[in-house]
Amino acid sequence: MTTDAKAGLQLVYGDLHLHIGRTESGLPVKISGSRELTFHNIAREAAIRKGIGLLGVIDAHSPGVQVDIAQLLDSGEMLELPGGGIQYKGTTILLGAEIEVRDQGASGAAHHLVYLPTFDAMRAFTSWLSLHMRNVQLSSQRIYVTARALQEEVKRRDGLFIPAHIFTPHKSMLGSSARHVADWLDPELIDAVELGLSADSEMAGWIPDLDRYPFLSNSDAHSLRRIGREYNGFMLREPSFAEFKLALENGQGRGIAANYGLNPRLGKYHRTYCKTCGQLAREDDIAASNCSACGGGKLVRGVMDRIAELGSAAGRAQSVVPADRPPYIYQIPLEFIPGLGPKLLDKLLERFGTEMAILHEAAYDGLAETAGEKVADFIVRARQGELRTVAGGGGVYGKVQTDL
């Protein structure tokens, strides 16, 4: 683990967008999420198997989830930190919510992430949500206030507000709801932007509206194995809400050291997809309104194509990535590595401890001894950003090419 001893800082890996599938009693929260995704299981998976120090559980607004949290705190298995967040072993969980908003006149709905500093603050926020939401038990529900009103309420509670997966064609601020951030949001009340699985910093650099904000890359995990599919490296004194807030502000030496994410070509919404014939748009056919294969007009606009459209409208001739923006490092998750199945992964974990250690620290010779030379080659070349990929789109992930 990287440290800055003089400043008392350490590198903490963080994934800030994790869903709860069910409560411990079996109540549904995220309908499309795995039943194994309980608050307790997420904490164990991240702390013991993944090696992730900072988590954002964005269904902590659910009353059923709050029952589970209260029981874990009462039992002493988890502890609420003075700086905000709930500690389990060496991992801290930030309490968040994903909320859907559709302002009058918007072209579509958008999802936004909210994080609050304490358990009491989140329970009070749930009481407010229940006045404006039809089913506060479930994840990602529509709230019947404006996006700006939601921002103001979050700020009154000392919370953080982050537009979710901002370019995806389904329920995102710039992918389906608006052409400019200020159309529906107060730009001054945004703390960061979540890029989503099909975009990186260079792609986002085509959009002038986003130049001022820090970027986050998160997994949006709907199953335990997807935790850490995308993540961030933070320089923090300790993993907590207060330190995370300082990192977003780039204050007192804290900051985002790097974003670790899929090559955007692997994202399932990277390219425009034809719902009629199932074909992806050609690489040179970015702004087409009809499918080049069948001529149909039922297209799901891919993230790359949407960004090209917005960048052109903004008059930006090239991507602008400020020199002080953290690097975006293409990190292919272990589940994408050809030939690396569950049993072989267990052997690697037994030797190296956590997935973060395998991805970032394990030497080639040790990987080869445990998993064989071919898998070791894939892991090391993925670490170095050298693997070739096939683009994804239309809800289907891209793939790593198996020929080295």
Short mmCIF file of N, CA and C in Angstrom, two decimals, residues 198-305:
data_model
loop_
_atom_site.label_atom_id
_atom_site.label_comp_id
_atom_site.label_asym_id
_atom_site.label_seq_id
_atom_site.Cartn_x
_atom_site.Cartn_y
_atom_site.Cartn_z
N SER A 198 -18.85 3.08 -19.24
CA SER A 198 -18.54 3.21 -20.66
C SER A 198 -17.82 4.50 -21.00
N ALA A 199 -17.25 5.19 -20.01
CA ALA A 199 -16.56 6.45 -20.26
C ALA A 199 -15.31 6.55 -19.38
N ASP A 200 -14.37 7.39 -19.80
CA ASP A 200 -13.18 7.66 -19.01
C ASP A 200 -12.93 9.17 -19.00
N SER A 201 -11.83 9.60 -18.39
CA SER A 201 -11.56 11.03 -18.25
C SER A 201 -11.35 11.71 -19.59
N GLU A 202 -10.70 11.03 -20.52
CA GLU A 202 -10.48 11.65 -21.82
C GLU A 202 -11.79 11.86 -22.56
N MET A 203 -12.70 10.90 -22.49
CA MET A 203 -14.00 11.08 -23.14
C MET A 203 -14.78 12.22 -22.49
N ALA A 204 -14.76 12.28 -21.16
CA ALA A 204 -15.48 13.34 -20.46
C ALA A 204 -14.86 14.71 -20.75
N GLY A 205 -13.58 14.72 -21.16
CA GLY A 205 -12.91 15.97 -21.47
C GLY A 205 -13.45 16.70 -22.69
N TRP A 206 -14.36 16.09 -23.42
CA TRP A 206 -15.02 16.76 -24.54
C TRP A 206 -16.15 17.68 -24.06
N ILE A 207 -16.53 17.58 -22.79
CA ILE A 207 -17.70 18.31 -22.28
C ILE A 207 -17.24 19.44 -21.37
N PRO A 208 -17.31 20.70 -21.82
CA PRO A 208 -16.83 21.82 -20.99
C PRO A 208 -17.51 21.92 -19.63
N ASP A 209 -18.79 21.54 -19.55
CA ASP A 209 -19.53 21.62 -18.29
C ASP A 209 -18.84 20.86 -17.15
N LEU A 210 -18.05 19.83 -17.49
CA LEU A 210 -17.50 18.92 -16.48
C LEU A 210 -16.08 19.27 -16.06
N ASP A 211 -15.48 20.27 -16.67
CA ASP A 211 -14.08 20.58 -16.39
C ASP A 211 -13.82 20.86 -14.92
N ARG A 212 -14.79 21.43 -14.24
CA ARG A 212 -14.58 21.90 -12.87
C ARG A 212 -14.70 20.80 -11.82
N TYR A 213 -15.22 19.62 -12.18
CA TYR A 213 -15.57 18.62 -11.18
C TYR A 213 -14.56 17.47 -11.12
N PRO A 214 -14.33 16.92 -9.92
CA PRO A 214 -13.57 15.67 -9.84
C PRO A 214 -14.40 14.51 -10.40
N PHE A 215 -13.71 13.52 -10.94
CA PHE A 215 -14.37 12.35 -11.52
C PHE A 215 -14.22 11.14 -10.60
N LEU A 216 -15.27 10.33 -10.56
CA LEU A 216 -15.24 9.07 -9.84
C LEU A 216 -15.56 7.93 -10.79
N SER A 217 -14.93 6.79 -10.57
CA SER A 217 -15.24 5.58 -11.32
C SER A 217 -15.65 4.52 -10.29
N ASN A 218 -16.89 4.05 -10.40
CA ASN A 218 -17.45 3.10 -9.43
C ASN A 218 -18.07 1.91 -10.15
N SER A 219 -18.32 0.84 -9.41
CA SER A 219 -18.75 -0.41 -10.04
C SER A 219 -20.24 -0.46 -10.37
N ASP A 220 -21.09 0.24 -9.60
CA ASP A 220 -22.54 0.06 -9.70
C ASP A 220 -22.87 -1.43 -9.57
N ALA A 221 -22.28 -2.06 -8.54
CA ALA A 221 -22.35 -3.52 -8.40
C ALA A 221 -23.75 -4.00 -8.06
N HIS A 222 -24.21 -5.01 -8.80
CA HIS A 222 -25.48 -5.69 -8.53
C HIS A 222 -25.24 -7.12 -8.04
N SER A 223 -23.99 -7.47 -7.79
CA SER A 223 -23.64 -8.78 -7.23
C SER A 223 -22.32 -8.62 -6.48
N LEU A 224 -22.03 -9.55 -5.57
CA LEU A 224 -20.81 -9.46 -4.77
C LEU A 224 -19.55 -9.48 -5.63
N ARG A 225 -19.54 -10.30 -6.67
CA ARG A 225 -18.32 -10.42 -7.47
C ARG A 225 -18.03 -9.16 -8.27
N ARG A 226 -19.05 -8.32 -8.48
CA ARG A 226 -18.84 -7.09 -9.25
C ARG A 226 -18.33 -5.93 -8.39
N ILE A 227 -18.27 -6.10 -7.08
CA ILE A 227 -17.69 -5.05 -6.24
C ILE A 227 -16.23 -4.83 -6.67
N GLY A 228 -15.86 -3.58 -6.88
CA GLY A 228 -14.50 -3.28 -7.30
C GLY A 228 -14.27 -3.47 -8.79
N ARG A 229 -15.34 -3.65 -9.57
CA ARG A 229 -15.18 -3.72 -11.03
C ARG A 229 -14.56 -2.42 -11.55
N GLU A 230 -15.00 -1.28 -10.98
CA GLU A 230 -14.32 0.00 -11.15
C GLU A 230 -14.17 0.61 -9.77
N TYR A 231 -13.12 1.40 -9.56
CA TYR A 231 -12.87 1.94 -8.23
C TYR A 231 -11.92 3.12 -8.35
N ASN A 232 -11.58 3.70 -7.21
CA ASN A 232 -10.72 4.88 -7.17
C ASN A 232 -9.62 4.68 -6.15
N GLY A 233 -8.52 5.37 -6.33
CA GLY A 233 -7.49 5.44 -5.30
C GLY A 233 -7.53 6.81 -4.65
N PHE A 234 -7.70 6.84 -3.33
CA PHE A 234 -7.77 8.10 -2.59
C PHE A 234 -6.57 8.20 -1.65
N MET A 235 -6.00 9.39 -1.54
CA MET A 235 -5.01 9.66 -0.51
C MET A 235 -5.73 10.25 0.68
N LEU A 236 -5.78 9.49 1.79
CA LEU A 236 -6.57 9.86 2.97
C LEU A 236 -5.75 9.61 4.23
N ARG A 237 -6.11 10.30 5.29
CA ARG A 237 -5.53 9.98 6.59
C ARG A 237 -6.16 8.70 7.13
N GLU A 238 -7.45 8.54 6.87
CA GLU A 238 -8.19 7.34 7.24
C GLU A 238 -9.42 7.28 6.35
N PRO A 239 -9.98 6.11 6.12
CA PRO A 239 -11.22 6.05 5.35
C PRO A 239 -12.41 6.51 6.21
N SER A 240 -13.00 7.66 5.85
CA SER A 240 -14.15 8.20 6.56
C SER A 240 -14.87 9.18 5.65
N PHE A 241 -16.08 9.57 6.04
CA PHE A 241 -16.84 10.55 5.26
C PHE A 241 -16.08 11.87 5.19
N ALA A 242 -15.56 12.35 6.31
CA ALA A 242 -14.87 13.64 6.34
C ALA A 242 -13.65 13.62 5.42
N GLU A 243 -12.90 12.53 5.43
CA GLU A 243 -11.71 12.43 4.59
C GLU A 243 -12.10 12.32 3.11
N PHE A 244 -13.16 11.59 2.81
CA PHE A 244 -13.65 11.50 1.44
C PHE A 244 -14.06 12.87 0.92
N LYS A 245 -14.75 13.64 1.74
CA LYS A 245 -15.14 15.00 1.36
C LYS A 245 -13.91 15.86 1.07
N LEU A 246 -12.89 15.76 1.92
CA LEU A 246 -11.66 16.50 1.68
C LEU A 246 -10.99 16.07 0.38
N ALA A 247 -11.04 14.78 0.07
CA ALA A 247 -10.44 14.28 -1.17
C ALA A 247 -11.13 14.88 -2.38
N LEU A 248 -12.46 14.99 -2.34
CA LEU A 248 -13.19 15.59 -3.46
C LEU A 248 -12.87 17.07 -3.60
N GLU A 249 -12.57 17.72 -2.47
CA GLU A 249 -12.21 19.14 -2.49
C GLU A 249 -10.74 19.36 -2.77
N ASN A 250 -9.96 18.27 -2.81
CA ASN A 250 -8.51 18.35 -2.98
C ASN A 250 -7.90 19.22 -1.88
N GLY A 251 -8.40 19.01 -0.66
CA GLY A 251 -8.01 19.85 0.46
C GLY A 251 -7.07 19.17 1.44
N GLN A 252 -6.16 19.95 2.02
CA GLN A 252 -5.25 19.50 3.07
C GLN A 252 -4.44 18.26 2.67
N GLY A 253 -4.06 18.23 1.41
CA GLY A 253 -3.24 17.12 0.92
C GLY A 253 -4.03 15.90 0.50
N ARG A 254 -5.31 15.83 0.86
CA ARG A 254 -6.13 14.71 0.43
C ARG A 254 -6.48 14.87 -1.05
N GLY A 255 -6.83 13.77 -1.68
CA GLY A 255 -7.19 13.88 -3.08
C GLY A 255 -7.45 12.53 -3.70
N ILE A 256 -7.86 12.58 -4.95
CA ILE A 256 -8.03 11.36 -5.75
C ILE A 256 -6.70 11.09 -6.43
N ALA A 257 -6.10 9.95 -6.13
CA ALA A 257 -4.81 9.60 -6.72
C ALA A 257 -4.97 9.05 -8.13
N ALA A 258 -6.05 8.31 -8.37
CA ALA A 258 -6.28 7.71 -9.69
C ALA A 258 -7.69 7.16 -9.75
N ASN A 259 -8.21 7.09 -10.96
CA ASN A 259 -9.44 6.35 -11.25
C ASN A 259 -9.04 5.05 -11.94
N TYR A 260 -9.59 3.94 -11.47
CA TYR A 260 -9.33 2.64 -12.07
C TYR A 260 -10.63 2.14 -12.68
N GLY A 261 -10.63 1.97 -14.00
CA GLY A 261 -11.87 1.57 -14.62
C GLY A 261 -11.66 0.73 -15.85
N LEU A 262 -12.76 0.19 -16.32
CA LEU A 262 -12.74 -0.56 -17.57
C LEU A 262 -12.29 0.33 -18.71
N ASN A 263 -11.56 -0.23 -19.65
CA ASN A 263 -11.45 0.43 -20.93
C ASN A 263 -12.88 0.67 -21.41
N PRO A 264 -13.24 1.91 -21.77
CA PRO A 264 -14.64 2.18 -22.13
C PRO A 264 -15.20 1.24 -23.19
N ARG A 265 -14.34 0.67 -24.02
CA ARG A 265 -14.81 -0.27 -25.04
C ARG A 265 -15.45 -1.50 -24.42
N LEU A 266 -15.10 -1.82 -23.16
CA LEU A 266 -15.69 -2.97 -22.49
C LEU A 266 -17.06 -2.66 -21.90
N GLY A 267 -17.40 -1.38 -21.76
CA GLY A 267 -18.68 -1.01 -21.17
C GLY A 267 -19.85 -1.42 -22.03
N LYS A 268 -20.96 -1.78 -21.41
CA LYS A 268 -22.08 -2.33 -22.17
C LYS A 268 -22.91 -1.27 -22.88
N TYR A 269 -22.59 0.01 -22.66
CA TYR A 269 -23.29 1.08 -23.39
C TYR A 269 -22.30 1.95 -24.17
N HIS A 270 -21.16 1.41 -24.54
CA HIS A 270 -20.13 2.23 -25.18
C HIS A 270 -20.57 2.70 -26.57
N ARG A 271 -21.08 1.80 -27.40
CA ARG A 271 -21.46 2.15 -28.77
C ARG A 271 -22.97 2.13 -28.96
N THR A 272 -23.42 2.88 -29.95
CA THR A 272 -24.83 2.90 -30.32
C THR A 272 -25.24 1.53 -30.83
N TYR A 273 -26.47 1.14 -30.47
CA TYR A 273 -26.96 -0.22 -30.73
C TYR A 273 -28.32 -0.13 -31.40
N CYS A 274 -28.52 -0.96 -32.41
CA CYS A 274 -29.81 -0.99 -33.12
C CYS A 274 -30.73 -2.03 -32.48
N LYS A 275 -31.88 -1.58 -32.00
CA LYS A 275 -32.83 -2.50 -31.36
C LYS A 275 -33.55 -3.37 -32.38
N THR A 276 -33.50 -2.99 -33.66
CA THR A 276 -34.19 -3.77 -34.69
C THR A 276 -33.37 -4.99 -35.11
N CYS A 277 -32.10 -4.77 -35.43
CA CYS A 277 -31.28 -5.89 -35.95
C CYS A 277 -30.19 -6.35 -35.00
N GLY A 278 -29.97 -5.61 -33.91
CA GLY A 278 -29.00 -6.02 -32.91
C GLY A 278 -27.56 -5.69 -33.22
N GLN A 279 -27.31 -4.87 -34.24
CA GLN A 279 -25.95 -4.53 -34.62
C GLN A 279 -25.46 -3.28 -33.89
N LEU A 280 -24.14 -3.24 -33.63
CA LEU A 280 -23.52 -2.04 -33.11
C LEU A 280 -23.16 -1.11 -34.26
N ALA A 281 -23.14 0.19 -33.97
CA ALA A 281 -22.73 1.17 -34.97
C ALA A 281 -21.28 0.92 -35.39
N ARG A 282 -20.96 1.24 -36.64
CA ARG A 282 -19.58 1.15 -37.10
C ARG A 282 -18.72 2.18 -36.38
N GLU A 283 -17.42 1.89 -36.28
CA GLU A 283 -16.51 2.79 -35.58
C GLU A 283 -16.51 4.19 -36.18
N ASP A 284 -16.73 4.29 -37.51
CA ASP A 284 -16.70 5.59 -38.19
C ASP A 284 -18.08 6.21 -38.34
N ASP A 285 -19.08 5.61 -37.68
CA ASP A 285 -20.46 6.05 -37.88
C ASP A 285 -21.01 6.53 -36.54
N ILE A 286 -20.51 7.69 -36.07
CA ILE A 286 -20.78 8.14 -34.72
C ILE A 286 -22.14 8.80 -34.57
N ALA A 287 -22.48 9.70 -35.49
CA ALA A 287 -23.67 10.54 -35.31
C ALA A 287 -24.87 10.08 -36.13
N ALA A 288 -24.86 8.85 -36.61
CA ALA A 288 -25.94 8.38 -37.48
C ALA A 288 -27.26 8.35 -36.73
N SER A 289 -28.34 8.67 -37.43
CA SER A 289 -29.68 8.60 -36.86
C SER A 289 -30.40 7.33 -37.28
N ASN A 290 -29.81 6.60 -38.22
CA ASN A 290 -30.38 5.33 -38.66
C ASN A 290 -29.28 4.27 -38.69
N CYS A 291 -29.69 3.02 -38.49
CA CYS A 291 -28.74 1.91 -38.46
C CYS A 291 -28.11 1.72 -39.84
N SER A 292 -26.79 1.62 -39.89
CA SER A 292 -26.09 1.44 -41.16
C SER A 292 -26.29 0.04 -41.72
N ALA A 293 -26.73 -0.91 -40.87
CA ALA A 293 -26.91 -2.29 -41.32
C ALA A 293 -28.31 -2.53 -41.89
N CYS A 294 -29.35 -2.05 -41.17
CA CYS A 294 -30.72 -2.35 -41.61
C CYS A 294 -31.53 -1.10 -41.96
N GLY A 295 -30.99 0.07 -41.66
CA GLY A 295 -31.70 1.30 -41.97
C GLY A 295 -32.72 1.71 -40.93
N GLY A 296 -32.88 0.91 -39.89
CA GLY A 296 -33.87 1.21 -38.86
C GLY A 296 -33.47 2.40 -38.00
N GLY A 297 -34.47 2.99 -37.37
CA GLY A 297 -34.22 4.18 -36.56
C GLY A 297 -34.33 3.95 -35.07
N LYS A 298 -34.48 2.69 -34.64
CA LYS A 298 -34.61 2.40 -33.21
C LYS A 298 -33.22 2.18 -32.60
N LEU A 299 -32.53 3.28 -32.36
CA LEU A 299 -31.16 3.21 -31.87
C LEU A 299 -31.08 3.58 -30.40
N VAL A 300 -30.28 2.83 -29.65
CA VAL A 300 -29.94 3.18 -28.27
C VAL A 300 -28.58 3.87 -28.35
N ARG A 301 -28.56 5.19 -28.12
CA ARG A 301 -27.35 5.97 -28.33
C ARG A 301 -26.26 5.57 -27.35
N GLY A 302 -25.12 5.15 -27.86
CA GLY A 302 -24.00 4.75 -27.02
C GLY A 302 -23.32 5.96 -26.39
N VAL A 303 -22.56 5.69 -25.32
CA VAL A 303 -21.90 6.77 -24.60
C VAL A 303 -20.91 7.51 -25.48
N MET A 304 -20.09 6.79 -26.26
CA MET A 304 -19.13 7.45 -27.12
C MET A 304 -19.82 8.38 -28.10
N ASP A 305 -20.92 7.90 -28.68
CA ASP A 305 -21.64 8.68 -29.67
C ASP A 305 -22.34 9.89 -29.05
#
